GROMACS .gro file of C-alpha atoms in nm:
model
  203
    1MET     CA    1  -1.419  -0.891  -0.496
    2ASN     CA    2  -1.636  -1.117  -0.288
    3LYS     CA    3  -1.416  -1.348   0.039
    4ARG     CA    4  -1.374  -1.625  -0.225
    5ASN     CA    5  -1.201  -1.324  -0.458
    6TRP     CA    6  -0.995  -1.175  -0.235
    7THR     CA    7  -0.851  -1.546  -0.081
    8ALA     CA    8  -0.793  -1.676  -0.430
    9TYR     CA    9  -0.608  -1.325  -0.474
   10TYR     CA   10  -0.384  -1.355  -0.116
   11ASN     CA   11  -0.336  -1.741  -0.181
   12SER     CA   12  -0.184  -1.597  -0.566
   13THR     CA   13   0.006  -1.332  -0.497
   14LYS     CA   14   0.210  -1.508  -0.202
   15GLN     CA   15   0.341  -1.774  -0.430
   16ASN     CA   16   0.409  -1.473  -0.702
   17THR     CA   17   0.473  -1.188  -0.649
   18LEU     CA   18   0.778  -0.982  -0.554
   19PRO     CA   19   0.790  -0.614  -0.316
   20ARG     CA   20   0.660  -0.321  -0.502
   21LYS     CA   21   0.904  -0.123  -0.669
   22SER     CA   22   0.796   0.197  -0.517
   23LEU     CA   23   0.809   0.034  -0.148
   24LEU     CA   24   1.163  -0.082  -0.258
   25LYS     CA   25   1.248   0.293  -0.315
   26ALA     CA   26   1.108   0.447  -0.062
   27ILE     CA   27   1.361   0.184   0.142
   28ALA     CA   28   1.644   0.278  -0.027
   29ASN     CA   29   1.603   0.687  -0.013
   30PHE     CA   30   1.581   0.597   0.334
   31ASP     CA   31   1.882   0.433   0.358
   32LYS     CA   32   2.081   0.720   0.134
   33GLU     CA   33   2.002   0.977   0.418
   34LYS     CA   34   2.185   0.760   0.723
   35ILE     CA   35   1.940   0.927   0.957
   36ASN     CA   36   1.847   0.736   1.297
   37LEU     CA   37   1.497   0.827   1.279
   38SER     CA   38   1.280   0.487   1.422
   39LYS     CA   39   1.121   0.182   1.119
   40SER     CA   40   0.781   0.263   1.195
   41ALA     CA   41   0.603   0.136   0.888
   42ILE     CA   42   0.201   0.124   0.738
   43ASP     CA   43   0.151  -0.120   0.558
   44LEU     CA   44  -0.257  -0.081   0.404
   45GLY     CA   45  -0.456  -0.353   0.287
   46CYS     CA   46  -0.126  -0.598   0.316
   47GLY     CA   47  -0.306  -0.918   0.100
   48ALA     CA   48  -0.044  -1.197   0.174
   49GLY     CA   49   0.213  -0.968   0.320
   50ILE     CA   50   0.485  -0.984   0.061
   51ASP     CA   51   0.557  -0.600   0.158
   52VAL     CA   52   0.547  -0.675   0.493
   53MET     CA   53   0.794  -0.958   0.490
   54GLU     CA   54   1.015  -0.735   0.265
   55LEU     CA   55   0.980  -0.456   0.599
   56LEU     CA   56   1.019  -0.686   0.836
   57ARG     CA   57   1.419  -0.850   0.693
   58CYS     CA   58   1.478  -0.429   0.694
   59GLY     CA   59   1.453  -0.417   0.994
   60TRP     CA   60   1.074  -0.177   1.020
   61SER     CA   61   0.837  -0.260   1.293
   62VAL     CA   62   0.531  -0.307   1.110
   63ILE     CA   63   0.140  -0.300   1.104
   64ALA     CA   64  -0.036  -0.450   0.871
   65ILE     CA   65  -0.358  -0.338   0.845
   66ASP     CA   66  -0.633  -0.559   0.578
   67SER     CA   67  -0.997  -0.620   0.631
   68GLN     CA   68  -0.986  -0.903   0.479
   69LEU     CA   69  -0.888  -1.204   0.860
   70SER     CA   70  -0.814  -1.425   0.551
   71ALA     CA   71  -0.560  -1.199   0.427
   72ILE     CA   72  -0.328  -1.179   0.819
   73ASP     CA   73  -0.379  -1.523   0.902
   74SER     CA   74  -0.123  -1.539   0.499
   75LEU     CA   75   0.095  -1.261   0.671
   76LEU     CA   76   0.117  -1.413   1.022
   77SER     CA   77   0.111  -1.742   0.917
   78SER     CA   78   0.473  -1.682   0.651
   79ALA     CA   79   0.600  -1.400   0.931
   80GLN     CA   80   0.722  -1.712   1.218
   81GLU     CA   81   0.988  -1.838   0.952
   82LEU     CA   82   1.147  -1.459   1.089
   83THR     CA   83   1.349  -1.411   1.343
   84CYS     CA   84   1.191  -1.085   1.423
   85ALA     CA   85   0.836  -1.109   1.333
   86ASN     CA   86   0.821  -0.980   1.710
   87LYS     CA   87   0.839  -0.625   1.547
   88LEU     CA   88   0.438  -0.727   1.341
   89LYS     CA   89   0.104  -0.584   1.442
   90THR     CA   90  -0.170  -0.697   1.287
   91ILE     CA   91  -0.539  -0.572   1.284
   92VAL     CA   92  -0.843  -0.674   1.111
   93SER     CA   93  -1.075  -0.345   1.006
   94SER     CA   94  -1.157  -0.183   0.688
   95PHE     CA   95  -0.994   0.139   0.597
   96GLU     CA   96  -1.356   0.296   0.634
   97ALA     CA   97  -1.413   0.195   0.974
   98LEU     CA   98  -1.045   0.421   1.092
   99ASP     CA   99  -1.060   0.752   1.187
  100SER     CA  100  -0.667   0.756   1.282
  101LEU     CA  101  -0.343   0.625   1.247
  102PRO     CA  102  -0.061   0.586   1.489
  103LYS     CA  103   0.235   0.806   1.359
  104VAL     CA  104   0.482   0.625   1.135
  105ASN     CA  105   0.827   0.739   0.938
  106LEU     CA  106   0.643   0.560   0.623
  107ILE     CA  107   0.337   0.399   0.491
  108ASN     CA  108   0.236   0.139   0.251
  109ALA     CA  109  -0.057   0.173   0.006
  110SER     CA  110  -0.006  -0.146  -0.256
  111PHE     CA  111  -0.311  -0.150  -0.453
  112SER     CA  112  -0.575  -0.082  -0.134
  113LEU     CA  113  -0.698   0.229  -0.203
  114PRO     CA  114  -0.850   0.205  -0.546
  115PHE     CA  115  -1.094  -0.033  -0.417
  116LEU     CA  116  -1.244   0.277  -0.156
  117LYS     CA  117  -1.558   0.444  -0.265
  118PRO     CA  118  -1.391   0.843  -0.333
  119VAL     CA  119  -1.676   0.970  -0.098
  120TYR     CA  120  -1.435   0.716   0.081
  121PHE     CA  121  -1.103   0.726  -0.089
  122TYR     CA  122  -1.065   1.153   0.028
  123LYS     CA  123  -1.155   1.064   0.424
  124PHE     CA  124  -0.914   0.825   0.442
  125TRP     CA  125  -0.662   0.978   0.256
  126ASN     CA  126  -0.627   1.278   0.554
  127VAL     CA  127  -0.587   1.014   0.781
  128ILE     CA  128  -0.251   0.949   0.577
  129LEU     CA  129  -0.148   1.253   0.610
  130LYS     CA  130  -0.234   1.321   1.019
  131GLY     CA  131  -0.034   1.016   1.049
  132LEU     CA  132   0.308   1.046   0.861
  133LYS     CA  133   0.519   1.248   1.047
  134PRO     CA  134   0.714   1.534   0.915
  135GLY     CA  135   1.009   1.337   0.660
  136GLY     CA  136   0.807   1.001   0.615
  137ARG     CA  137   0.736   0.882   0.269
  138PHE     CA  138   0.379   0.804   0.097
  139SER     CA  139   0.424   0.462  -0.146
  140GLY     CA  140   0.197   0.332  -0.330
  141SER     CA  141  -0.027   0.257  -0.596
  142PHE     CA  142  -0.310   0.439  -0.752
  143PHE     CA  143  -0.597   0.333  -1.091
  144GLY     CA  144  -0.585   0.524  -1.374
  145PHE     CA  145  -0.870   0.665  -1.619
  146ASN     CA  146  -0.835   0.410  -1.850
  147ASP     CA  147  -0.800   0.116  -1.642
  148PHE     CA  148  -1.046  -0.170  -1.738
  149TRP     CA  149  -1.204  -0.143  -1.428
  150ASN     CA  150  -1.287   0.244  -1.429
  151THR     CA  151  -1.644   0.140  -1.483
  152ARG     CA  152  -1.704   0.077  -1.144
  153THR     CA  153  -1.854   0.268  -0.876
  154ASP     CA  154  -1.738   0.131  -0.571
  155MET     CA  155  -1.390   0.194  -0.662
  156THR     CA  156  -1.172   0.547  -0.723
  157PHE     CA  157  -0.933   0.649  -1.034
  158LEU     CA  158  -0.723   0.923  -1.084
  159ASN     CA  159  -0.488   1.106  -1.350
  160ARG     CA  160  -0.156   1.264  -1.334
  161GLU     CA  161  -0.309   1.605  -1.138
  162MET     CA  162  -0.481   1.441  -0.910
  163ILE     CA  163  -0.248   1.263  -0.818
  164CYS     CA  164  -0.047   1.535  -0.797
  165HIS     CA  165  -0.307   1.719  -0.571
  166LEU     CA  166  -0.319   1.443  -0.299
  167PHE     CA  167   0.118   1.469  -0.228
  168SER     CA  168   0.110   1.914  -0.234
  169GLN     CA  169   0.278   1.852   0.095
  170PHE     CA  170   0.521   1.640  -0.003
  171LYS     CA  171   0.821   1.577  -0.235
  172ILE     CA  172   0.750   1.351  -0.550
  173GLU     CA  173   1.041   1.130  -0.522
  174TYR     CA  174   0.940   0.897  -0.783
  175PHE     CA  175   0.638   0.916  -1.006
  176GLN     CA  176   0.562   0.640  -1.249
  177GLU     CA  177   0.275   0.596  -1.529
  178GLU     CA  178   0.173   0.235  -1.698
  179GLU     CA  179   0.052   0.150  -1.901
  180LYS     CA  180  -0.078  -0.216  -2.010
  181ASP     CA  181  -0.275  -0.556  -2.107
  182GLU     CA  182  -0.224  -0.829  -1.835
  183MET     CA  183  -0.271  -1.133  -1.705
  184ASP     CA  184  -0.388  -1.048  -1.328
  185ALA     CA  185  -0.340  -1.236  -1.051
  186LEU     CA  186  -0.634  -1.463  -1.098
  187GLY     CA  187  -0.595  -1.533  -1.409
  188TYR     CA  188  -0.740  -1.267  -1.607
  189TYR     CA  189  -0.630  -1.071  -1.875
  190LYS     CA  190  -0.700  -0.653  -1.793
  191HIS     CA  191  -0.663  -0.336  -1.942
  192TRP     CA  192  -0.463  -0.165  -1.679
  193HIS     CA  193  -0.349   0.250  -1.596
  194LYS     CA  194  -0.173   0.233  -1.297
  195PHE     CA  195   0.065   0.491  -1.105
  196PHE     CA  196   0.325   0.413  -0.858
  197ILE     CA  197   0.483   0.681  -0.665
  198VAL     CA  198   0.690   0.797  -0.400
  199ALA     CA  199   0.698   1.035  -0.173
  200LYS     CA  200   0.825   1.206   0.097
  201LYS     CA  201   0.594   1.375   0.358
  202ILE     CA  202   0.725   1.756   0.374
  203ALA     CA  203   0.453   2.017   0.594
   0.00000   0.00000   0.00000
């Protein structure tokens, strides 16, 4: 998407979107463990900040990263209403420009990683692995081969086997495949093929 479309997307999702189910499950799994760990998280491709706001409400310190300044501005505007806004840090950067991430216990990536070209996707995946502490969790989503956008060469699409390979150092706690025709945030119908995952790093 171009800059104008991203801005429209952020405005739409800010009004109509709930926190992603994969993130909610990851937070719930941490709460069930009742382990005294630092609630440190990174949100990759934070967009309008729906997931970030949920993390802040749940007591997490969050580094929100997005390539679009308009997304960060939208998030900061929303976060002003929270008393815990001081737990939020923001970075404007593309994933391709990031060689490392701070070590945290949760990395969330809701519909952001698929927008990387494959050559950058696998490079950045190694950055994610290094940034996630042992015992930490990844929550996020990927696009499958049957997605309408699969004709695009500037995106990465995966099947179930490829996703499982990505998470060879993890215990998969939640893995759901979803395929349906549905309107996107900009009002266009398309065929979606999505994978949602929560996984705990064991190595």
